[in-house]
């Protein structure tokens, strides 16, 4: 098994039912929007007097006057929806696209940002819902979970421990940010899943480079707050220095992981057909292509359609790149993802014959 090609056999994405465009916030929160626009313009005016110090700041500048930070629409949980319901649908679609049943799954790896219950991940609950008979456990790499879950699953199949591994990723930010908090205006919800198994010769994962992100460990934190009913609420908090931390660390993390993965795979950037970066910001894909010196046509940016959906961004980008014909069988693909207090990771993949689940944006309303 050690020499057998292992990689993604199918992929699916699940969106929640509620679609919110920017007009929703303009109509519901006109005063808040006006305050945000005034604050943004003041910030842009002060920054325009000095030259941006790095590529991250240069790519970010055009979006500072936009209170939505480049978001056009985002998808959020509706009534009776949860991270588990999104994960369940994505998992079922990925299995169907791979022409497998739950009985064919030896292991399921689940990464939820964040799970439904405090102290327990979603894996066991999702396994029960899917009626899986094999192993299931949780993995946490924050918003860098997707490439790490891919690396872990491929290594386990290659080692002969398991045959078919189902990886499920979800992000439900709307549970942790109130919609009258302007941060929520560029956050969304979603889930993705992919099946890992044996592929054709020379296909699958070829090289990976992963590092921890302890240096941005305080970028995002969760705060437990009281509620009138007496029930605790968990809310996302961003420190004031968050932007500076990102600006100062993003380039080095990107270089370290992408170059490390390419070297491990024995390829150069010129040989890679397509690059897929997680896009937590509207400008992040442009930042990555600028830093790595690659043609912007060799990537895509879905942030305007999805907003920031954490680790699901990587799955979503893979799905749409394949759906749009941007990546085809035997193409070399580099994926990169990172998250605060987690990991940054890149992998080079020789794309196989990958089954696709139903188009996610057509499934939602």
PDB file of C-alpha atoms in Angstrom, residues 4-281:
ATOM      1  CA  UNK A   4      -0.235   3.085  -4.031  1.00  0.00           C
ATOM      2  CA  UNK A   5      -1.731   6.376  -5.272  1.00  0.00           C
ATOM      3  CA  UNK A   6      -4.209   7.833  -2.789  1.00  0.00           C
ATOM      4  CA  UNK A   7      -6.359  10.932  -3.036  1.00  0.00           C
ATOM      5  CA  UNK A   8      -9.792  12.476  -3.471  1.00  0.00           C
ATOM      6  CA  UNK A   9     -12.408  10.269  -5.146  1.00  0.00           C
ATOM      7  CA  UNK A  10     -15.420  12.545  -4.741  1.00  0.00           C
ATOM      8  CA  UNK A  11     -16.336  15.920  -3.315  1.00  0.00           C
ATOM      9  CA  UNK A  12     -19.563  17.661  -2.272  1.00  0.00           C
ATOM     10  CA  UNK A  13     -20.559  20.997  -0.769  1.00  0.00           C
ATOM     11  CA  UNK A  14     -23.663  21.857   1.251  1.00  0.00           C
ATOM     12  CA  UNK A  15     -25.011  25.381   1.764  1.00  0.00           C
ATOM     13  CA  UNK A  16     -27.676  26.398   4.283  1.00  0.00           C
ATOM     14  CA  UNK A  17     -31.067  27.608   3.125  1.00  0.00           C
ATOM     15  CA  UNK A  18     -30.880  31.356   3.758  1.00  0.00           C
ATOM     16  CA  UNK A  19     -29.194  33.580   1.188  1.00  0.00           C
ATOM     17  CA  UNK A  20     -28.449  37.105   2.293  1.00  0.00           C
ATOM     18  CA  UNK A  21     -27.306  39.789  -0.097  1.00  0.00           C
ATOM     19  CA  UNK A  22     -25.908  43.137   0.980  1.00  0.00           C
ATOM     20  CA  UNK A  23     -29.342  44.694   0.450  1.00  0.00           C
ATOM     21  CA  UNK A  24     -30.618  42.752   3.464  1.00  0.00           C
ATOM     22  CA  UNK A  25     -28.257  44.662   5.739  1.00  0.00           C
ATOM     23  CA  UNK A  26     -28.796  47.969   3.946  1.00  0.00           C
ATOM     24  CA  UNK A  27     -32.541  47.725   4.537  1.00  0.00           C
ATOM     25  CA  UNK A  28     -32.464  46.310   8.066  1.00  0.00           C
ATOM     26  CA  UNK A  29     -29.510  48.250   9.506  1.00  0.00           C
ATOM     27  CA  UNK A  30     -29.301  51.600   7.659  1.00  0.00           C
ATOM     28  CA  UNK A  31     -27.904  53.521  10.645  1.00  0.00           C
ATOM     29  CA  UNK A  32     -25.307  50.867  11.392  1.00  0.00           C
ATOM     30  CA  UNK A  33     -24.306  50.788   7.725  1.00  0.00           C
ATOM     31  CA  UNK A  34     -23.899  54.570   7.647  1.00  0.00           C
ATOM     32  CA  UNK A  35     -21.694  54.450  10.749  1.00  0.00           C
ATOM     33  CA  UNK A  36     -19.588  51.670   9.232  1.00  0.00           C
ATOM     34  CA  UNK A  37     -19.134  53.558   5.958  1.00  0.00           C
ATOM     35  CA  UNK A  38     -18.100  56.724   7.799  1.00  0.00           C
ATOM     36  CA  UNK A  39     -15.614  54.813   9.925  1.00  0.00           C
ATOM     37  CA  UNK A  40     -14.216  52.997   6.887  1.00  0.00           C
ATOM     38  CA  UNK A  41     -13.739  56.202   4.921  1.00  0.00           C
ATOM     39  CA  UNK A  42     -11.915  57.810   7.841  1.00  0.00           C
ATOM     40  CA  UNK A  43      -9.643  54.781   8.104  1.00  0.00           C
ATOM     41  CA  UNK A  44      -9.019  54.724   4.345  1.00  0.00           C
ATOM     42  CA  UNK A  45      -8.198  58.446   4.337  1.00  0.00           C
ATOM     43  CA  UNK A  46      -5.657  58.028   7.137  1.00  0.00           C
ATOM     44  CA  UNK A  47      -4.029  55.005   5.472  1.00  0.00           C
ATOM     45  CA  UNK A  48      -3.928  56.619   2.020  1.00  0.00           C
ATOM     46  CA  UNK A  49      -1.396  59.130   3.333  1.00  0.00           C
ATOM     47  CA  UNK A  50       1.142  56.344   3.823  1.00  0.00           C
ATOM     48  CA  UNK A  51       2.366  53.609   1.482  1.00  0.00           C
ATOM     49  CA  UNK A  52       1.205  50.067   2.386  1.00  0.00           C
ATOM     50  CA  UNK A  53       4.134  48.204   3.926  1.00  0.00           C
ATOM     51  CA  UNK A  54       3.561  44.804   2.291  1.00  0.00           C
ATOM     52  CA  UNK A  55       1.616  42.901  -0.354  1.00  0.00           C
ATOM     53  CA  UNK A  56      -1.176  41.979   2.036  1.00  0.00           C
ATOM     54  CA  UNK A  57      -1.892  45.634   2.829  1.00  0.00           C
ATOM     55  CA  UNK A  58      -1.623  46.611  -0.833  1.00  0.00           C
ATOM     56  CA  UNK A  59      -4.253  44.067  -1.888  1.00  0.00           C
ATOM     57  CA  UNK A  60      -6.492  44.953   1.067  1.00  0.00           C
ATOM     58  CA  UNK A  61      -6.568  48.711   0.447  1.00  0.00           C
ATOM     59  CA  UNK A  62      -9.307  48.771  -2.244  1.00  0.00           C
ATOM     60  CA  UNK A  63     -11.722  47.002   0.118  1.00  0.00           C
ATOM     61  CA  UNK A  64     -11.363  49.251   3.156  1.00  0.00           C
ATOM     62  CA  UNK A  65     -14.125  51.618   2.025  1.00  0.00           C
ATOM     63  CA  UNK A  66     -16.581  48.715   1.635  1.00  0.00           C
ATOM     64  CA  UNK A  67     -18.369  47.732   4.887  1.00  0.00           C
ATOM     65  CA  UNK A  68     -18.974  44.300   3.354  1.00  0.00           C
ATOM     66  CA  UNK A  69     -15.258  43.829   2.521  1.00  0.00           C
ATOM     67  CA  UNK A  70     -16.022  42.511  -0.958  1.00  0.00           C
ATOM     68  CA  UNK A  71     -18.834  40.168   0.056  1.00  0.00           C
ATOM     69  CA  UNK A  72     -21.800  40.095  -2.340  1.00  0.00           C
ATOM     70  CA  UNK A  73     -23.815  37.333  -0.705  1.00  0.00           C
ATOM     71  CA  UNK A  74     -23.492  34.858   2.113  1.00  0.00           C
ATOM     72  CA  UNK A  75     -25.413  31.752   3.192  1.00  0.00           C
ATOM     73  CA  UNK A  76     -26.524  31.321   6.795  1.00  0.00           C
ATOM     74  CA  UNK A  77     -28.363  28.719   8.830  1.00  0.00           C
ATOM     75  CA  UNK A  78     -32.128  28.699   8.716  1.00  0.00           C
ATOM     76  CA  UNK A  79     -34.675  27.290  11.139  1.00  0.00           C
ATOM     77  CA  UNK A  80     -33.945  23.650  12.078  1.00  0.00           C
ATOM     78  CA  UNK A  81     -30.512  23.789  10.403  1.00  0.00           C
ATOM     79  CA  UNK A  82     -27.227  23.168  12.190  1.00  0.00           C
ATOM     80  CA  UNK A  83     -23.647  22.194  11.513  1.00  0.00           C
ATOM     81  CA  UNK A  84     -24.780  18.567  11.767  1.00  0.00           C
ATOM     82  CA  UNK A  85     -27.525  18.915   9.159  1.00  0.00           C
ATOM     83  CA  UNK A  86     -25.103  20.568   6.729  1.00  0.00           C
ATOM     84  CA  UNK A  87     -22.455  17.922   7.414  1.00  0.00           C
ATOM     85  CA  UNK A  88     -24.977  15.122   6.939  1.00  0.00           C
ATOM     86  CA  UNK A  89     -26.073  16.403   3.528  1.00  0.00           C
ATOM     87  CA  UNK A  90     -22.509  16.981   2.316  1.00  0.00           C
ATOM     88  CA  UNK A  91     -21.454  13.525   3.534  1.00  0.00           C
ATOM     89  CA  UNK A  92     -24.381  11.782   1.815  1.00  0.00           C
ATOM     90  CA  UNK A  93     -23.702  13.638  -1.441  1.00  0.00           C
ATOM     91  CA  UNK A  94     -19.981  12.826  -1.353  1.00  0.00           C
ATOM     92  CA  UNK A  95     -20.682   9.131  -0.774  1.00  0.00           C
ATOM     93  CA  UNK A  96     -23.202   9.070  -3.609  1.00  0.00           C
ATOM     94  CA  UNK A  97     -20.755  10.812  -5.952  1.00  0.00           C
ATOM     95  CA  UNK A  98     -18.138   8.179  -5.051  1.00  0.00           C
ATOM     96  CA  UNK A  99     -20.705   5.395  -5.583  1.00  0.00           C
ATOM     97  CA  UNK A 100     -20.235   4.203  -2.017  1.00  0.00           C
ATOM     98  CA  UNK A 101     -22.605   3.409   0.824  1.00  0.00           C
ATOM     99  CA  UNK A 102     -22.047   4.164   4.530  1.00  0.00           C
ATOM    100  CA  UNK A 103     -21.060   0.498   4.952  1.00  0.00           C
ATOM    101  CA  UNK A 104     -18.071   1.107   2.658  1.00  0.00           C
ATOM    102  CA  UNK A 105     -16.629   3.788   4.970  1.00  0.00           C
ATOM    103  CA  UNK A 106     -13.935   2.514   7.336  1.00  0.00           C
ATOM    104  CA  UNK A 107     -13.233   5.863   8.969  1.00  0.00           C
ATOM    105  CA  UNK A 108     -14.786   9.315   9.086  1.00  0.00           C
ATOM    106  CA  UNK A 109     -12.752  12.386  10.059  1.00  0.00           C
ATOM    107  CA  UNK A 110     -14.761  15.456  11.037  1.00  0.00           C
ATOM    108  CA  UNK A 111     -13.624  19.062  11.508  1.00  0.00           C
ATOM    109  CA  UNK A 112     -16.331  21.459  12.719  1.00  0.00           C
ATOM    110  CA  UNK A 113     -15.835  25.176  13.337  1.00  0.00           C
ATOM    111  CA  UNK A 114     -17.362  24.843  15.818  1.00  0.00           C
ATOM    112  CA  UNK A 115     -19.224  21.703  17.038  1.00  0.00           C
ATOM    113  CA  UNK A 116     -22.816  21.798  18.178  1.00  0.00           C
ATOM    114  CA  UNK A 117     -22.012  21.015  21.803  1.00  0.00           C
ATOM    115  CA  UNK A 118     -19.407  22.495  24.099  1.00  0.00           C
ATOM    116  CA  UNK A 119     -16.782  19.871  24.863  1.00  0.00           C
ATOM    117  CA  UNK A 120     -17.812  17.329  22.212  1.00  0.00           C
ATOM    118  CA  UNK A 121     -17.005  17.246  18.506  1.00  0.00           C
ATOM    119  CA  UNK A 122     -19.577  16.297  15.889  1.00  0.00           C
ATOM    120  CA  UNK A 123     -17.958  13.040  14.722  1.00  0.00           C
ATOM    121  CA  UNK A 124     -19.800  10.518  16.895  1.00  0.00           C
ATOM    122  CA  UNK A 125     -23.150  12.260  16.419  1.00  0.00           C
ATOM    123  CA  UNK A 126     -22.730  12.473  12.647  1.00  0.00           C
ATOM    124  CA  UNK A 127     -21.594   8.830  12.483  1.00  0.00           C
ATOM    125  CA  UNK A 128     -24.766   7.784  14.263  1.00  0.00           C
ATOM    126  CA  UNK A 129     -26.892   9.909  11.926  1.00  0.00           C
ATOM    127  CA  UNK A 130     -25.198   8.328   8.883  1.00  0.00           C
ATOM    128  CA  UNK A 131     -25.437   4.842  10.433  1.00  0.00           C
ATOM    129  CA  UNK A 132     -21.694   4.298  10.024  1.00  0.00           C
ATOM    130  CA  UNK A 133     -20.298   1.126  11.526  1.00  0.00           C
ATOM    131  CA  UNK A 134     -16.605   2.035  11.439  1.00  0.00           C
ATOM    132  CA  UNK A 135     -14.406   4.550  13.243  1.00  0.00           C
ATOM    133  CA  UNK A 136     -15.120   8.278  13.504  1.00  0.00           C
ATOM    134  CA  UNK A 137     -13.139  11.004  15.183  1.00  0.00           C
ATOM    135  CA  UNK A 138     -12.679  14.760  15.275  1.00  0.00           C
ATOM    136  CA  UNK A 139      -9.759  16.785  13.941  1.00  0.00           C
ATOM    137  CA  UNK A 140      -9.002  20.397  14.775  1.00  0.00           C
ATOM    138  CA  UNK A 141      -6.703  22.600  12.725  1.00  0.00           C
ATOM    139  CA  UNK A 142      -9.025  25.626  12.900  1.00  0.00           C
ATOM    140  CA  UNK A 143      -9.529  27.113   9.421  1.00  0.00           C
ATOM    141  CA  UNK A 144      -6.555  25.106   8.134  1.00  0.00           C
ATOM    142  CA  UNK A 145      -8.317  21.827   8.900  1.00  0.00           C
ATOM    143  CA  UNK A 146      -9.092  20.803   5.315  1.00  0.00           C
ATOM    144  CA  UNK A 147      -5.557  20.231   3.965  1.00  0.00           C
ATOM    145  CA  UNK A 148      -4.534  18.606   7.264  1.00  0.00           C
ATOM    146  CA  UNK A 149      -7.540  16.266   7.163  1.00  0.00           C
ATOM    147  CA  UNK A 150      -6.611  15.446   3.560  1.00  0.00           C
ATOM    148  CA  UNK A 151      -3.013  14.715   4.576  1.00  0.00           C
ATOM    149  CA  UNK A 152      -4.112  12.554   7.521  1.00  0.00           C
ATOM    150  CA  UNK A 153      -6.651  10.558   5.540  1.00  0.00           C
ATOM    151  CA  UNK A 154      -4.283   9.928   2.637  1.00  0.00           C
ATOM    152  CA  UNK A 155      -1.526   8.778   4.991  1.00  0.00           C
ATOM    153  CA  UNK A 156      -3.853   6.320   6.733  1.00  0.00           C
ATOM    154  CA  UNK A 157      -5.080   4.818   3.460  1.00  0.00           C
ATOM    155  CA  UNK A 158      -1.557   4.624   2.080  1.00  0.00           C
ATOM    156  CA  UNK A 159      -0.421   2.868   5.269  1.00  0.00           C
ATOM    157  CA  UNK A 160      -3.135   0.247   4.829  1.00  0.00           C
ATOM    158  CA  UNK A 161      -5.005   1.132   8.018  1.00  0.00           C
ATOM    159  CA  UNK A 162      -8.222   1.976   6.151  1.00  0.00           C
ATOM    160  CA  UNK A 163      -9.582   1.646   2.608  1.00  0.00           C
ATOM    161  CA  UNK A 164     -12.159   4.424   2.281  1.00  0.00           C
ATOM    162  CA  UNK A 165     -12.127   7.511   4.484  1.00  0.00           C
ATOM    163  CA  UNK A 166     -14.883  10.117   4.528  1.00  0.00           C
ATOM    164  CA  UNK A 167     -13.733  13.610   5.499  1.00  0.00           C
ATOM    165  CA  UNK A 168     -16.389  16.116   6.565  1.00  0.00           C
ATOM    166  CA  UNK A 169     -15.727  19.825   7.183  1.00  0.00           C
ATOM    167  CA  UNK A 170     -18.179  22.457   8.428  1.00  0.00           C
ATOM    168  CA  UNK A 171     -18.260  26.073   9.514  1.00  0.00           C
ATOM    169  CA  UNK A 172     -21.269  27.802  11.088  1.00  0.00           C
ATOM    170  CA  UNK A 173     -20.098  31.281  12.018  1.00  0.00           C
ATOM    171  CA  UNK A 174     -23.665  32.631  12.221  1.00  0.00           C
ATOM    172  CA  UNK A 175     -24.091  30.755  15.515  1.00  0.00           C
ATOM    173  CA  UNK A 176     -21.296  32.795  17.064  1.00  0.00           C
ATOM    174  CA  UNK A 177     -21.775  36.331  15.698  1.00  0.00           C
ATOM    175  CA  UNK A 178     -24.932  38.443  15.954  1.00  0.00           C
ATOM    176  CA  UNK A 179     -26.091  39.845  12.628  1.00  0.00           C
ATOM    177  CA  UNK A 180     -26.037  43.412  13.972  1.00  0.00           C
ATOM    178  CA  UNK A 181     -22.283  42.975  14.453  1.00  0.00           C
ATOM    179  CA  UNK A 182     -20.640  44.178  11.239  1.00  0.00           C
ATOM    180  CA  UNK A 183     -18.153  41.284  11.431  1.00  0.00           C
ATOM    181  CA  UNK A 184     -21.030  38.961  10.499  1.00  0.00           C
ATOM    182  CA  UNK A 185     -21.487  40.820   7.223  1.00  0.00           C
ATOM    183  CA  UNK A 186     -18.518  38.989   5.705  1.00  0.00           C
ATOM    184  CA  UNK A 187     -19.000  35.609   7.384  1.00  0.00           C
ATOM    185  CA  UNK A 188     -21.112  32.655   6.248  1.00  0.00           C
ATOM    186  CA  UNK A 189     -21.975  29.017   6.916  1.00  0.00           C
ATOM    187  CA  UNK A 190     -21.436  25.830   4.947  1.00  0.00           C
ATOM    188  CA  UNK A 191     -20.128  22.277   4.881  1.00  0.00           C
ATOM    189  CA  UNK A 192     -18.105  20.115   2.542  1.00  0.00           C
ATOM    190  CA  UNK A 193     -17.106  16.477   2.326  1.00  0.00           C
ATOM    191  CA  UNK A 194     -14.761  14.324   0.298  1.00  0.00           C
ATOM    192  CA  UNK A 195     -13.945  10.646   0.049  1.00  0.00           C
ATOM    193  CA  UNK A 196     -10.315   9.498   0.169  1.00  0.00           C
ATOM    194  CA  UNK A 197      -9.305   6.207  -1.429  1.00  0.00           C
ATOM    195  CA  UNK A 198      -7.107   4.553  -4.039  1.00  0.00           C
ATOM    196  CA  UNK A 199      -6.696   6.265  -7.411  1.00  0.00           C
ATOM    197  CA  UNK A 200      -5.026   5.532 -10.736  1.00  0.00           C
ATOM    198  CA  UNK A 201      -1.206   5.301 -10.911  1.00  0.00           C
ATOM    199  CA  UNK A 202       0.659   8.588 -10.314  1.00  0.00           C
ATOM    200  CA  UNK A 203      -2.500  10.348  -9.082  1.00  0.00           C
ATOM    201  CA  UNK A 204      -3.403  11.647  -5.634  1.00  0.00           C
ATOM    202  CA  UNK A 205      -1.457  13.536  -3.009  1.00  0.00           C
ATOM    203  CA  UNK A 206       2.217  13.997  -3.918  1.00  0.00           C
ATOM    204  CA  UNK A 207       3.634  16.292  -1.247  1.00  0.00           C
ATOM    205  CA  UNK A 208       2.561  18.292   1.806  1.00  0.00           C
ATOM    206  CA  UNK A 209       4.026  20.932   4.094  1.00  0.00           C
ATOM    207  CA  UNK A 210       2.290  21.809   7.378  1.00  0.00           C
ATOM    208  CA  UNK A 211       3.275  24.195  10.173  1.00  0.00           C
ATOM    209  CA  UNK A 212       1.501  25.331  13.317  1.00  0.00           C
ATOM    210  CA  UNK A 213       0.115  28.874  13.613  1.00  0.00           C
ATOM    211  CA  UNK A 214       0.832  29.596  17.243  1.00  0.00           C
ATOM    212  CA  UNK A 215       2.166  32.992  16.149  1.00  0.00           C
ATOM    213  CA  UNK A 216      -1.408  34.018  15.287  1.00  0.00           C
ATOM    214  CA  UNK A 217      -2.994  32.142  18.165  1.00  0.00           C
ATOM    215  CA  UNK A 218      -4.682  35.241  19.589  1.00  0.00           C
ATOM    216  CA  UNK A 219      -6.137  36.403  16.288  1.00  0.00           C
ATOM    217  CA  UNK A 220      -9.621  35.075  17.075  1.00  0.00           C
ATOM    218  CA  UNK A 221     -11.044  33.920  20.380  1.00  0.00           C
ATOM    219  CA  UNK A 222     -14.393  32.806  21.745  1.00  0.00           C
ATOM    220  CA  UNK A 223     -16.022  34.647  24.616  1.00  0.00           C
ATOM    221  CA  UNK A 224     -18.767  33.176  26.809  1.00  0.00           C
ATOM    222  CA  UNK A 225     -21.422  35.798  27.453  1.00  0.00           C
ATOM    223  CA  UNK A 226     -24.581  35.817  29.515  1.00  0.00           C
ATOM    224  CA  UNK A 227     -28.092  36.068  28.114  1.00  0.00           C
ATOM    225  CA  UNK A 228     -31.334  37.345  29.591  1.00  0.00           C
ATOM    226  CA  UNK A 229     -32.698  33.818  29.720  1.00  0.00           C
ATOM    227  CA  UNK A 230     -29.698  32.745  31.744  1.00  0.00           C
ATOM    228  CA  UNK A 231     -28.269  30.526  28.998  1.00  0.00           C
ATOM    229  CA  UNK A 232     -24.646  31.162  28.040  1.00  0.00           C
ATOM    230  CA  UNK A 233     -23.803  32.364  24.546  1.00  0.00           C
ATOM    231  CA  UNK A 234     -20.484  31.923  22.772  1.00  0.00           C
ATOM    232  CA  UNK A 235     -19.411  34.827  20.607  1.00  0.00           C
ATOM    233  CA  UNK A 236     -16.440  35.455  18.316  1.00  0.00           C
ATOM    234  CA  UNK A 237     -14.154  38.271  19.406  1.00  0.00           C
ATOM    235  CA  UNK A 238     -11.469  39.911  17.277  1.00  0.00           C
ATOM    236  CA  UNK A 239      -8.696  41.888  18.968  1.00  0.00           C
ATOM    237  CA  UNK A 240      -7.882  45.352  17.637  1.00  0.00           C
ATOM    238  CA  UNK A 241      -4.473  44.186  16.432  1.00  0.00           C
ATOM    239  CA  UNK A 242      -5.947  41.359  14.277  1.00  0.00           C
ATOM    240  CA  UNK A 243      -5.282  43.131  10.991  1.00  0.00           C
ATOM    241  CA  UNK A 244      -1.646  43.807  11.880  1.00  0.00           C
ATOM    242  CA  UNK A 245      -1.059  40.192  12.912  1.00  0.00           C
ATOM    243  CA  UNK A 246      -2.437  38.929   9.592  1.00  0.00           C
ATOM    244  CA  UNK A 247      -0.499  41.462   7.587  1.00  0.00           C
ATOM    245  CA  UNK A 248       2.784  40.535   9.243  1.00  0.00           C
ATOM    246  CA  UNK A 249       2.450  36.736   9.101  1.00  0.00           C
ATOM    247  CA  UNK A 250       0.436  35.843   5.990  1.00  0.00           C
ATOM    248  CA  UNK A 251       3.307  36.038   3.497  1.00  0.00           C
ATOM    249  CA  UNK A 252       5.758  33.867   5.433  1.00  0.00           C
ATOM    250  CA  UNK A 253       3.159  31.166   6.131  1.00  0.00           C
ATOM    251  CA  UNK A 254       2.176  31.089   2.460  1.00  0.00           C
ATOM    252  CA  UNK A 255       5.776  30.853   1.241  1.00  0.00           C
ATOM    253  CA  UNK A 256       6.774  28.196   3.768  1.00  0.00           C
ATOM    254  CA  UNK A 257       3.870  25.844   3.055  1.00  0.00           C
ATOM    255  CA  UNK A 258       3.531  26.235  -0.714  1.00  0.00           C
ATOM    256  CA  UNK A 259       7.241  25.957  -1.428  1.00  0.00           C
ATOM    257  CA  UNK A 260       7.557  23.081   1.038  1.00  0.00           C
ATOM    258  CA  UNK A 261       4.721  21.159  -0.626  1.00  0.00           C
ATOM    259  CA  UNK A 262       6.146  21.756  -4.104  1.00  0.00           C
ATOM    260  CA  UNK A 263       9.603  20.559  -3.044  1.00  0.00           C
ATOM    261  CA  UNK A 264       8.114  17.491  -1.352  1.00  0.00           C
ATOM    262  CA  UNK A 265       6.216  16.697  -4.555  1.00  0.00           C
ATOM    263  CA  UNK A 266       9.290  17.276  -6.716  1.00  0.00           C
ATOM    264  CA  UNK A 267       7.644  19.965  -8.858  1.00  0.00           C
ATOM    265  CA  UNK A 268       7.990  23.697  -9.501  1.00  0.00           C
ATOM    266  CA  UNK A 269       5.278  26.355  -9.477  1.00  0.00           C
ATOM    267  CA  UNK A 270       5.550  26.494 -13.273  1.00  0.00           C
ATOM    268  CA  UNK A 271       4.570  22.821 -13.515  1.00  0.00           C
ATOM    269  CA  UNK A 272       1.463  23.254 -11.348  1.00  0.00           C
ATOM    270  CA  UNK A 273      -1.675  23.733 -13.440  1.00  0.00           C
ATOM    271  CA  UNK A 274      -3.919  25.356 -10.850  1.00  0.00           C
ATOM    272  CA  UNK A 275      -3.659  26.865  -7.373  1.00  0.00           C
ATOM    273  CA  UNK A 276      -6.494  26.908  -4.841  1.00  0.00           C
ATOM    274  CA  UNK A 277      -6.159  29.043  -1.735  1.00  0.00           C
ATOM    275  CA  UNK A 278      -8.626  29.314   1.095  1.00  0.00           C
ATOM    276  CA  UNK A 279     -10.038  32.806   0.669  1.00  0.00           C
ATOM    277  CA  UNK A 280     -11.038  34.279   4.052  1.00  0.00           C
ATOM    278  CA  UNK A 281     -10.826  37.745   2.495  1.00  0.00           C
TER     279      UNK A 281
END
